[in-house]
mmCIF file of C-alpha atoms in Angstrom:
data_model
loop_
_atom_site.group_PDB
_atom_site.id
_atom_site.type_symbol
_atom_site.label_atom_id
_atom_site.label_comp_id
_atom_site.label_asym_id
_atom_site.label_seq_id
_atom_site.Cartn_x
_atom_site.Cartn_y
_atom_site.Cartn_z
ATOM 1 C CA UNK A 1 6.940 24.557 -13.430
ATOM 2 C CA UNK A 2 8.813 22.773 -10.915
ATOM 3 C CA UNK A 3 12.854 21.972 -12.040
ATOM 4 C CA UNK A 4 15.221 19.453 -11.455
ATOM 5 C CA UNK A 5 16.492 17.239 -8.250
ATOM 6 C CA UNK A 6 18.593 17.111 -5.293
ATOM 7 C CA UNK A 7 21.076 15.370 -8.110
ATOM 8 C CA UNK A 8 21.034 18.198 -10.165
ATOM 9 C CA UNK A 9 22.570 20.537 -7.462
ATOM 10 C CA UNK A 10 19.166 21.929 -6.180
ATOM 11 C CA UNK A 11 18.852 21.533 -2.639
ATOM 12 C CA UNK A 12 15.635 20.165 -1.376
ATOM 13 C CA UNK A 13 12.579 22.816 -1.283
ATOM 14 C CA UNK A 14 11.235 23.652 1.614
ATOM 15 C CA UNK A 15 7.673 21.920 0.309
ATOM 16 C CA UNK A 16 9.863 18.501 -0.478
ATOM 17 C CA UNK A 17 11.370 18.624 3.088
ATOM 18 C CA UNK A 18 7.410 18.772 4.157
ATOM 19 C CA UNK A 19 6.516 15.915 2.063
ATOM 20 C CA UNK A 20 9.054 13.723 3.045
ATOM 21 C CA UNK A 21 8.610 14.176 6.767
ATOM 22 C CA UNK A 22 4.872 13.580 6.236
ATOM 23 C CA UNK A 23 5.624 10.778 3.730
ATOM 24 C CA UNK A 24 8.123 9.065 7.009
ATOM 25 C CA UNK A 25 5.544 9.728 9.474
ATOM 26 C CA UNK A 26 2.561 8.275 7.361
ATOM 27 C CA UNK A 27 4.778 4.862 6.800
ATOM 28 C CA UNK A 28 5.053 4.738 10.640
ATOM 29 C CA UNK A 29 0.994 4.872 11.290
ATOM 30 C CA UNK A 30 0.157 2.535 8.146
ATOM 31 C CA UNK A 31 3.030 -0.086 9.003
ATOM 32 C CA UNK A 32 1.266 -0.302 12.960
ATOM 33 C CA UNK A 33 -1.435 -0.694 11.080
ATOM 34 C CA UNK A 34 -1.419 -3.544 9.198
ATOM 35 C CA UNK A 35 -0.591 -5.511 12.797
ATOM 36 C CA UNK A 36 -3.205 -3.812 14.879
ATOM 37 C CA UNK A 37 -6.024 -4.800 11.733
ATOM 38 C CA UNK A 38 -4.965 -8.361 11.852
ATOM 39 C CA UNK A 39 -5.242 -9.704 15.259
ATOM 40 C CA UNK A 40 -8.717 -7.978 14.675
ATOM 41 C CA UNK A 41 -9.427 -10.007 12.016
ATOM 42 C CA UNK A 42 -8.048 -12.831 13.551
ATOM 43 C CA UNK A 43 -10.533 -11.989 16.574
ATOM 44 C CA UNK A 44 -13.270 -11.131 14.979
ATOM 45 C CA UNK A 45 -13.224 -14.020 12.474
ATOM 46 C CA UNK A 46 -12.839 -16.525 16.089
ATOM 47 C CA UNK A 47 -16.115 -14.411 17.728
ATOM 48 C CA UNK A 48 -18.558 -14.606 14.475
ATOM 49 C CA UNK A 49 -17.144 -18.141 12.736
ATOM 50 C CA UNK A 50 -16.911 -16.264 9.463
ATOM 51 C CA UNK A 51 -13.542 -14.518 7.676
ATOM 52 C CA UNK A 52 -13.430 -11.390 6.143
ATOM 53 C CA UNK A 53 -11.447 -13.181 3.377
ATOM 54 C CA UNK A 54 -14.461 -15.415 2.532
ATOM 55 C CA UNK A 55 -17.479 -11.787 3.012
ATOM 56 C CA UNK A 56 -18.253 -11.730 6.554
ATOM 57 C CA UNK A 57 -17.910 -8.353 8.261
ATOM 58 C CA UNK A 58 -17.996 -8.948 11.656
ATOM 59 C CA UNK A 59 -15.010 -6.841 11.939
ATOM 60 C CA UNK A 60 -16.690 -4.593 12.052
ATOM 61 C CA UNK A 61 -18.017 -5.070 15.564
ATOM 62 C CA UNK A 62 -14.143 -5.671 16.770
ATOM 63 C CA UNK A 63 -12.615 -2.751 18.616
ATOM 64 C CA UNK A 64 -9.102 -3.730 17.608
ATOM 65 C CA UNK A 65 -9.984 -3.675 13.901
ATOM 66 C CA UNK A 66 -11.340 -0.371 14.633
ATOM 67 C CA UNK A 67 -7.952 1.067 16.421
ATOM 68 C CA UNK A 68 -6.283 -0.142 13.304
ATOM 69 C CA UNK A 69 -8.122 1.481 11.289
ATOM 70 C CA UNK A 70 -7.856 5.028 12.832
ATOM 71 C CA UNK A 71 -4.384 4.237 12.672
ATOM 72 C CA UNK A 72 -4.149 3.640 9.190
ATOM 73 C CA UNK A 73 -6.415 6.625 8.832
ATOM 74 C CA UNK A 74 -3.886 8.780 10.244
ATOM 75 C CA UNK A 75 -1.456 7.865 8.265
ATOM 76 C CA UNK A 76 -3.582 8.483 5.056
ATOM 77 C CA UNK A 77 -3.945 11.717 5.990
ATOM 78 C CA UNK A 78 -0.348 12.766 6.382
ATOM 79 C CA UNK A 79 -0.034 10.812 3.374
ATOM 80 C CA UNK A 80 -2.713 12.847 2.066
ATOM 81 C CA UNK A 81 -1.158 16.107 2.866
ATOM 82 C CA UNK A 82 2.389 14.977 2.070
ATOM 83 C CA UNK A 83 0.868 14.390 -1.992
ATOM 84 C CA UNK A 84 -0.073 18.133 -1.876
ATOM 85 C CA UNK A 85 3.617 19.189 -1.170
ATOM 86 C CA UNK A 86 5.779 16.571 -2.630
ATOM 87 C CA UNK A 87 5.888 14.369 -6.138
ATOM 88 C CA UNK A 88 4.193 11.626 -5.969
ATOM 89 C CA UNK A 89 7.855 10.145 -7.536
ATOM 90 C CA UNK A 90 9.100 11.068 -3.934
ATOM 91 C CA UNK A 91 6.435 10.314 -1.085
ATOM 92 C CA UNK A 92 5.144 7.034 -2.627
ATOM 93 C CA UNK A 93 8.798 4.713 -2.480
ATOM 94 C CA UNK A 94 8.977 6.404 0.986
ATOM 95 C CA UNK A 95 6.013 3.980 2.321
ATOM 96 C CA UNK A 96 8.859 1.085 2.119
ATOM 97 C CA UNK A 97 9.193 2.937 5.797
ATOM 98 C CA UNK A 98 5.656 1.132 6.595
ATOM 99 C CA UNK A 99 7.289 -2.731 5.776
ATOM 100 C CA UNK A 100 9.872 -2.195 8.076
ATOM 101 C CA UNK A 101 7.672 -0.951 10.689
ATOM 102 C CA UNK A 102 5.138 -4.181 9.764
ATOM 103 C CA UNK A 103 8.110 -6.381 9.610
ATOM 104 C CA UNK A 104 9.616 -5.459 13.273
ATOM 105 C CA UNK A 105 6.110 -4.803 14.913
ATOM 106 C CA UNK A 106 5.240 -8.656 13.170
ATOM 107 C CA UNK A 107 8.828 -10.407 15.161
ATOM 108 C CA UNK A 108 7.201 -8.762 18.643
ATOM 109 C CA UNK A 109 3.425 -8.801 18.212
ATOM 110 C CA UNK A 110 2.981 -11.522 15.744
ATOM 111 C CA UNK A 111 5.694 -13.837 16.377
ATOM 112 C CA UNK A 112 7.172 -13.412 13.306
ATOM 113 C CA UNK A 113 10.653 -14.074 13.040
ATOM 114 C CA UNK A 114 13.029 -11.333 11.304
ATOM 115 C CA UNK A 115 16.444 -12.763 11.013
ATOM 116 C CA UNK A 116 19.742 -11.294 8.881
ATOM 117 C CA UNK A 117 18.484 -11.319 5.777
ATOM 118 C CA UNK A 118 15.022 -9.251 6.711
ATOM 119 C CA UNK A 119 17.827 -6.666 8.587
ATOM 120 C CA UNK A 120 19.099 -6.496 5.253
ATOM 121 C CA UNK A 121 16.222 -5.943 3.242
ATOM 122 C CA UNK A 122 15.227 -2.948 5.725
ATOM 123 C CA UNK A 123 18.683 -1.530 5.132
ATOM 124 C CA UNK A 124 17.796 -1.837 1.512
ATOM 125 C CA UNK A 125 14.318 -0.182 1.484
ATOM 126 C CA UNK A 126 16.429 2.657 3.913
ATOM 127 C CA UNK A 127 19.389 3.165 1.336
ATOM 128 C CA UNK A 128 16.948 3.209 -1.593
ATOM 129 C CA UNK A 129 14.725 6.086 0.162
ATOM 130 C CA UNK A 130 17.741 7.913 1.099
ATOM 131 C CA UNK A 131 18.668 7.613 -2.938
ATOM 132 C CA UNK A 132 15.107 8.711 -3.993
ATOM 133 C CA UNK A 133 14.863 11.352 -1.991
ATOM 134 C CA UNK A 134 18.239 12.856 -2.832
ATOM 135 C CA UNK A 135 17.976 12.706 -6.808
ATOM 136 C CA UNK A 136 13.792 13.522 -6.171
ATOM 137 C CA UNK A 137 12.076 16.385 -8.406
ATOM 138 C CA UNK A 138 11.120 19.184 -6.808
ATOM 139 C CA UNK A 139 7.141 19.809 -6.764
ATOM 140 C CA UNK A 140 5.395 21.450 -10.565
ATOM 141 C CA UNK A 141 4.174 25.324 -9.596
ATOM 142 C CA UNK A 142 0.250 24.787 -10.284
ATOM 143 C CA UNK A 143 -2.017 27.389 -9.667
ATOM 144 C CA UNK A 144 -5.428 25.713 -10.504
ATOM 145 C CA UNK A 145 -7.055 22.811 -9.977
ATOM 146 C CA UNK A 146 -7.890 22.933 -13.898
ATOM 147 C CA UNK A 147 -4.506 22.872 -14.672
ATOM 148 C CA UNK A 148 -4.232 19.406 -12.727
ATOM 149 C CA UNK A 149 -7.751 18.126 -14.807
ATOM 150 C CA UNK A 150 -5.817 19.267 -18.174
ATOM 151 C CA UNK A 151 -3.222 17.043 -16.720
ATOM 152 C CA UNK A 152 -5.941 14.424 -16.427
ATOM 153 C CA UNK A 153 -7.650 14.445 -19.623
ATOM 154 C CA UNK A 154 -3.966 14.135 -21.575
ATOM 155 C CA UNK A 155 -4.582 11.296 -24.523
ATOM 156 C CA UNK A 156 -1.830 8.826 -22.531
ATOM 157 C CA UNK A 157 -2.972 9.147 -19.035
ATOM 158 C CA UNK A 158 -6.457 8.724 -20.492
ATOM 159 C CA UNK A 159 -5.460 5.120 -21.943
ATOM 160 C CA UNK A 160 -3.740 4.453 -18.508
ATOM 161 C CA UNK A 161 -7.289 4.946 -16.594
ATOM 162 C CA UNK A 162 -8.676 3.028 -19.196
ATOM 163 C CA UNK A 163 -6.635 0.199 -19.211
ATOM 164 C CA UNK A 164 -6.831 0.242 -15.194
ATOM 165 C CA UNK A 165 -10.613 -0.141 -14.976
ATOM 166 C CA UNK A 166 -10.597 -2.831 -17.386
ATOM 167 C CA UNK A 167 -8.252 -4.707 -15.767
ATOM 168 C CA UNK A 168 -9.746 -4.267 -12.381
ATOM 169 C CA UNK A 169 -13.378 -5.127 -13.468
ATOM 170 C CA UNK A 170 -11.910 -8.415 -14.941
ATOM 171 C CA UNK A 171 -9.977 -9.539 -11.947
ATOM 172 C CA UNK A 172 -13.148 -8.389 -9.776
ATOM 173 C CA UNK A 173 -15.794 -10.639 -11.600
ATOM 174 C CA UNK A 174 -13.895 -12.802 -12.865
ATOM 175 C CA UNK A 175 -10.595 -13.765 -11.098
ATOM 176 C CA UNK A 176 -11.697 -12.973 -7.869
ATOM 177 C CA UNK A 177 -14.419 -15.578 -7.211
ATOM 178 C CA UNK A 178 -12.261 -18.178 -9.010
ATOM 179 C CA UNK A 179 -8.755 -17.570 -7.579
ATOM 180 C CA UNK A 180 -9.191 -15.073 -4.699
ATOM 181 C CA UNK A 181 -8.866 -17.276 -1.654
ATOM 182 C CA UNK A 182 -5.234 -18.930 -3.127
ATOM 183 C CA UNK A 183 -3.612 -16.370 -5.216
ATOM 184 C CA UNK A 184 -2.387 -13.800 -3.235
ATOM 185 C CA UNK A 185 -2.305 -11.848 -6.522
ATOM 186 C CA UNK A 186 -5.705 -11.160 -6.760
ATOM 187 C CA UNK A 187 -6.569 -8.602 -4.108
ATOM 188 C CA UNK A 188 -3.468 -7.185 -3.558
ATOM 189 C CA UNK A 189 -3.531 -6.266 -7.611
ATOM 190 C CA UNK A 190 -7.426 -4.687 -7.407
ATOM 191 C CA UNK A 191 -5.707 -3.032 -4.291
ATOM 192 C CA UNK A 192 -2.502 -1.615 -6.209
ATOM 193 C CA UNK A 193 -4.338 -0.570 -9.582
ATOM 194 C CA UNK A 194 -7.148 1.587 -7.447
ATOM 195 C CA UNK A 195 -4.521 2.611 -5.977
ATOM 196 C CA UNK A 196 -2.319 4.368 -8.211
ATOM 197 C CA UNK A 197 -5.762 6.228 -9.392
ATOM 198 C CA UNK A 198 -6.577 7.432 -5.839
ATOM 199 C CA UNK A 199 -3.068 8.635 -5.507
ATOM 200 C CA UNK A 200 -3.432 10.966 -8.933
ATOM 201 C CA UNK A 201 -7.198 12.022 -7.116
ATOM 202 C CA UNK A 202 -5.556 12.347 -3.555
ATOM 203 C CA UNK A 203 -2.747 15.039 -5.473
ATOM 204 C CA UNK A 204 -5.270 16.764 -6.859
ATOM 205 C CA UNK A 205 -7.496 17.308 -4.256
ATOM 206 C CA UNK A 206 -5.018 17.807 -1.963
ATOM 207 C CA UNK A 207 -3.268 20.870 -3.801
ATOM 208 C CA UNK A 208 -6.716 22.326 -4.173
ATOM 209 C CA UNK A 209 -7.448 22.438 -0.662
ATOM 210 C CA UNK A 210 -3.905 23.436 -0.236
ATOM 211 C CA UNK A 211 -4.257 26.695 -2.621
ATOM 212 C CA UNK A 212 -8.094 27.068 -0.981
ATOM 213 C CA UNK A 213 -6.365 27.121 2.705
ATOM 214 C CA UNK A 214 -3.727 29.868 0.516
ATOM 215 C CA UNK A 215 -6.402 32.129 -0.351
ATOM 216 C CA UNK A 216 -6.969 30.475 -3.881
ATOM 217 C CA UNK A 217 -10.850 29.170 -3.526
ATOM 218 C CA UNK A 218 -11.288 25.781 -5.444
ATOM 219 C CA UNK A 219 -13.772 24.360 -3.555
ATOM 220 C CA UNK A 220 -16.455 26.279 -6.689
ATOM 221 C CA UNK A 221 -14.515 24.091 -9.699
ATOM 222 C CA UNK A 222 -16.762 21.319 -10.472
ATOM 223 C CA UNK A 223 -13.301 19.061 -10.957
ATOM 224 C CA UNK A 224 -12.248 19.461 -7.715
ATOM 225 C CA UNK A 225 -16.103 17.777 -6.278
ATOM 226 C CA UNK A 226 -15.235 15.165 -8.908
ATOM 227 C CA UNK A 227 -11.182 14.404 -7.600
ATOM 228 C CA UNK A 228 -12.957 14.019 -4.448
ATOM 229 C CA UNK A 229 -15.562 11.341 -5.995
ATOM 230 C CA UNK A 230 -12.647 9.381 -7.294
ATOM 231 C CA UNK A 231 -10.665 9.787 -4.211
ATOM 232 C CA UNK A 232 -13.774 8.122 -2.003
ATOM 233 C CA UNK A 233 -14.460 5.459 -4.914
ATOM 234 C CA UNK A 234 -11.047 4.164 -5.475
ATOM 235 C CA UNK A 235 -10.116 4.401 -1.034
ATOM 236 C CA UNK A 236 -13.565 2.218 -0.485
ATOM 237 C CA UNK A 237 -12.068 -0.385 -3.426
ATOM 238 C CA UNK A 238 -8.996 -0.795 -1.604
ATOM 239 C CA UNK A 239 -10.102 -1.211 1.912
ATOM 240 C CA UNK A 240 -12.422 -3.625 1.003
ATOM 241 C CA UNK A 241 -9.867 -5.856 -0.816
ATOM 242 C CA UNK A 242 -6.803 -5.035 1.575
ATOM 243 C CA UNK A 243 -9.212 -6.208 4.267
ATOM 244 C CA UNK A 244 -10.193 -9.370 1.868
ATOM 245 C CA UNK A 245 -6.177 -9.805 1.410
ATOM 246 C CA UNK A 246 -5.242 -9.360 4.863
ATOM 247 C CA UNK A 247 -7.277 -11.953 6.445
ATOM 248 C CA UNK A 248 -6.770 -14.580 3.523
ATOM 249 C CA UNK A 249 -2.837 -14.286 3.469
ATOM 250 C CA UNK A 250 -0.144 -13.900 5.830
ATOM 251 C CA UNK A 251 0.594 -10.198 6.660
ATOM 252 C CA UNK A 252 4.483 -10.417 5.421
ATOM 253 C CA UNK A 253 3.339 -11.560 2.044
ATOM 254 C CA UNK A 254 0.518 -8.993 1.475
ATOM 255 C CA UNK A 255 2.110 -6.201 2.620
ATOM 256 C CA UNK A 256 5.733 -6.164 0.268
ATOM 257 C CA UNK A 257 3.427 -7.606 -2.441
ATOM 258 C CA UNK A 258 1.394 -4.927 -2.221
ATOM 259 C CA UNK A 259 3.614 -2.091 -1.828
ATOM 260 C CA UNK A 260 5.843 -3.291 -4.394
ATOM 261 C CA UNK A 261 2.884 -3.175 -7.023
ATOM 262 C CA UNK A 262 1.523 -0.136 -5.782
ATOM 263 C CA UNK A 263 4.542 1.584 -6.111
ATOM 264 C CA UNK A 264 5.550 0.868 -9.161
ATOM 265 C CA UNK A 265 1.626 1.263 -10.464
ATOM 266 C CA UNK A 266 1.952 4.890 -8.851
ATOM 267 C CA UNK A 267 4.703 5.886 -10.067
ATOM 268 C CA UNK A 268 3.982 5.299 -13.605
ATOM 269 C CA UNK A 269 0.678 7.140 -13.436
ATOM 270 C CA UNK A 270 2.529 10.215 -12.019
ATOM 271 C CA UNK A 271 4.733 9.960 -14.476
ATOM 272 C CA UNK A 272 2.239 9.780 -16.944
ATOM 273 C CA UNK A 273 -0.206 12.401 -15.793
ATOM 274 C CA UNK A 274 2.595 15.104 -13.727
ATOM 275 C CA UNK A 275 5.732 14.155 -15.857
ATOM 276 C CA UNK A 276 7.296 14.312 -12.933
ATOM 277 C CA UNK A 277 10.931 13.236 -14.699
ATOM 278 C CA UNK A 278 10.390 16.416 -17.499
ATOM 279 C CA UNK A 279 13.493 18.921 -17.057
ATOM 280 C CA UNK A 280 15.362 16.347 -15.009
ATOM 281 C CA UNK A 281 18.887 15.162 -16.338
ATOM 282 C CA UNK A 282 19.647 11.404 -17.078
ATOM 283 C CA UNK A 283 21.585 11.037 -14.293
ATOM 284 C CA UNK A 284 18.647 12.128 -11.694
ATOM 285 C CA UNK A 285 16.304 9.903 -13.164
ATOM 286 C CA UNK A 286 18.802 7.014 -13.966
ATOM 287 C CA UNK A 287 19.578 7.266 -10.111
ATOM 288 C CA UNK A 288 15.811 7.625 -9.046
ATOM 289 C CA UNK A 289 14.936 4.278 -10.842
ATOM 290 C CA UNK A 290 18.035 2.483 -8.943
ATOM 291 C CA UNK A 291 17.179 4.034 -5.738
ATOM 292 C CA UNK A 292 13.326 2.572 -6.749
ATOM 293 C CA UNK A 293 14.333 -0.606 -7.803
ATOM 294 C CA UNK A 294 17.157 -1.224 -4.283
ATOM 295 C CA UNK A 295 13.841 0.026 -2.342
ATOM 296 C CA UNK A 296 11.039 -3.062 -4.224
ATOM 297 C CA UNK A 297 14.376 -5.451 -4.067
ATOM 298 C CA UNK A 298 14.466 -4.754 0.532
ATOM 299 C CA UNK A 299 10.878 -5.331 0.060
ATOM 300 C CA UNK A 300 10.888 -8.802 -1.945
ATOM 301 C CA UNK A 301 14.222 -10.016 0.347
ATOM 302 C CA UNK A 302 11.913 -9.010 3.317
ATOM 303 C CA UNK A 303 9.151 -11.613 1.486
ATOM 304 C CA UNK A 304 11.167 -14.227 1.315
ATOM 305 C CA UNK A 305 13.235 -14.593 4.480
ATOM 306 C CA UNK A 306 9.704 -14.105 6.226
ATOM 307 C CA UNK A 307 8.417 -16.723 3.762
ATOM 308 C CA UNK A 308 11.006 -19.523 4.383
ATOM 309 C CA UNK A 309 10.871 -19.099 8.078
ATOM 310 C CA UNK A 310 7.289 -19.882 8.363
ATOM 311 C CA UNK A 311 7.357 -23.258 6.834
ATOM 312 C CA UNK A 312 6.981 -25.826 9.287
ATOM 313 C CA UNK A 313 9.600 -28.580 9.919
ATOM 314 C CA UNK A 314 6.659 -31.005 8.599
ATOM 315 C CA UNK A 315 6.714 -29.372 5.863
ATOM 316 C CA UNK A 316 10.251 -28.866 4.607
ATOM 317 C CA UNK A 317 10.110 -31.059 2.014
ATOM 318 C CA UNK A 318 8.598 -27.188 0.259
ATOM 319 C CA UNK A 319 11.922 -25.668 0.700
ATOM 320 C CA UNK A 320 13.574 -26.474 -2.320
ATOM 321 C CA UNK A 321 11.001 -24.338 -4.264
ATOM 322 C CA UNK A 322 10.608 -20.651 -3.913
ATOM 323 C CA UNK A 323 8.766 -20.518 -1.013
ATOM 324 C CA UNK A 324 7.730 -16.184 -2.455
ATOM 325 C CA UNK A 325 7.010 -18.355 -5.228
ATOM 326 C CA UNK A 326 5.182 -20.802 -4.119
ATOM 327 C CA UNK A 327 3.217 -18.288 -2.577
ATOM 328 C CA UNK A 328 2.519 -15.914 -4.962
ATOM 329 C CA UNK A 329 1.282 -18.810 -7.162
ATOM 330 C CA UNK A 330 -0.986 -20.865 -4.655
ATOM 331 C CA UNK A 331 -0.896 -19.333 -1.527
ATOM 332 C CA UNK A 332 -2.282 -22.203 0.014
ATOM 333 C CA UNK A 333 0.897 -23.341 2.256
ATOM 334 C CA UNK A 334 0.758 -19.611 4.020
ATOM 335 C CA UNK A 335 -2.787 -19.653 4.179
ATOM 336 C CA UNK A 336 -2.208 -22.415 6.498
ATOM 337 C CA UNK A 337 0.296 -21.769 8.330
ATOM 338 C CA UNK A 338 -1.460 -18.372 9.118
ATOM 339 C CA UNK A 339 -4.715 -20.873 9.985
ATOM 340 C CA UNK A 340 -2.782 -23.019 12.569
ATOM 341 C CA UNK A 341 -1.784 -19.792 13.991
ATOM 342 C CA UNK A 342 -5.154 -17.993 14.080
ATOM 343 C CA UNK A 343 -6.225 -21.858 15.524
ATOM 344 C CA UNK A 344 -4.024 -21.528 18.155
ATOM 345 C CA UNK A 345 -4.637 -17.653 19.114
ATOM 346 C CA UNK A 346 -8.572 -19.085 19.180
ATOM 347 C CA UNK A 347 -7.987 -21.214 22.082
ATOM 348 C CA UNK A 348 -5.680 -18.772 23.667
ATOM 349 C CA UNK A 349 -8.940 -16.430 23.562
ATOM 350 C CA UNK A 350 -11.232 -19.165 24.595
ATOM 351 C CA UNK A 351 -8.732 -19.761 27.726
ATOM 352 C CA UNK A 352 -9.614 -16.243 28.512
ATOM 353 C CA UNK A 353 -13.207 -15.992 28.240
ATOM 354 C CA UNK A 354 -12.581 -19.252 30.788
ATOM 355 C CA UNK A 355 -11.518 -16.973 33.306
#
C-alpha cells in the first residue's frame, strides 16, 4: 500500500508525477472545450431555433460543437490515464486549471471580461493546487482489479453509491422538469454526483488497463467490464446534463459551480472507497484540505467576479444583492444576459449569411 505524501517528507513518486502532468494537460483541453462547445451550442440554436436546454439536439449537426467535443475527449482521455497513475485526491483538484483556461478564453472569445478579482481567483486556484500536490498521498499499489472491487463493495461506499443514485433520480424526475431552466444547481448537481461515481470507475478501469499492459491481464475478470459499463453510463448522463447546463446558463457560472461540486464529491467518494488519507499524518491531511479550500475559494471568486461584471447598467438595481447567490437560486438574470448575447450573435451570423 502507498505511504504518505510529500508532506510526510517523501518525494513525489514517478507515478504521481505522471499523473500530475496528465492532469494539467487534461485541464487545458477541457477548459478550452467549454468555450468551443458553448459557441457550437449557440450556433446550433440559431440554425434550428431549438436550444439544447429545452430538449433540442440540433447541436449534433454543428461542426464547431464536435470540435469542442473532440477537445473534451482528448482532455478526458488524459484525465482517464492520470487516474491510473495518481490518487483522485491529487488529480481531481488540478481540474481548477480548466476554470482558469475557460475564464481566460472567455475573456477573449466570448467577451467576458476578467479583471483584478478574477486574476486573484486564478492565483488562488494555482496556489491551492500547488499545496495539494506537495502534500498529496502516494498512489496505492494495486495488483488486481478484484482488490478495487473489494473496495467498491465496502458498506460505507455502497451507502454512498445508494445515496447518489437516489438523489440523482429525484433531481432528474422531479426537480429537473420544474426548476432545471431556472436553477443552475439542478443540472450541475446531476453532473457532479454522476461524475463522482464515474471517477471511481474510471480509476478502477484505468488501473485494470494499466495492469493489463504491464502483462497481468485483467480483462478476464467480469469486474473490469462492470466498471466499464458504469463509466459509459455515468459519462453519457454527465454529457447530456452538462450540455443542458451550458446552453441554459452562462459558461462562467456553470464551470465554477460544476468544478466545486464535482471536486468535493469526488474527493469524498475517493476517501471512502480508496482510503486515500490512510497512513498520512494529520498535518498532511490538514494541508490538503486547506489547499482544497483555497482552490474552491478561487473558483468561487472567479464566479462572483464574472457574475457581477455581467449585470447590465439598466439592471444595476440588482447589484446590492449577491450576484452569485441570485444566480444559483434563480438563474433568471444571467439567463437573460446570455440570451441577449446569443441574440447579438444570431444577428451577426445572419449578416454573414447575407453576404
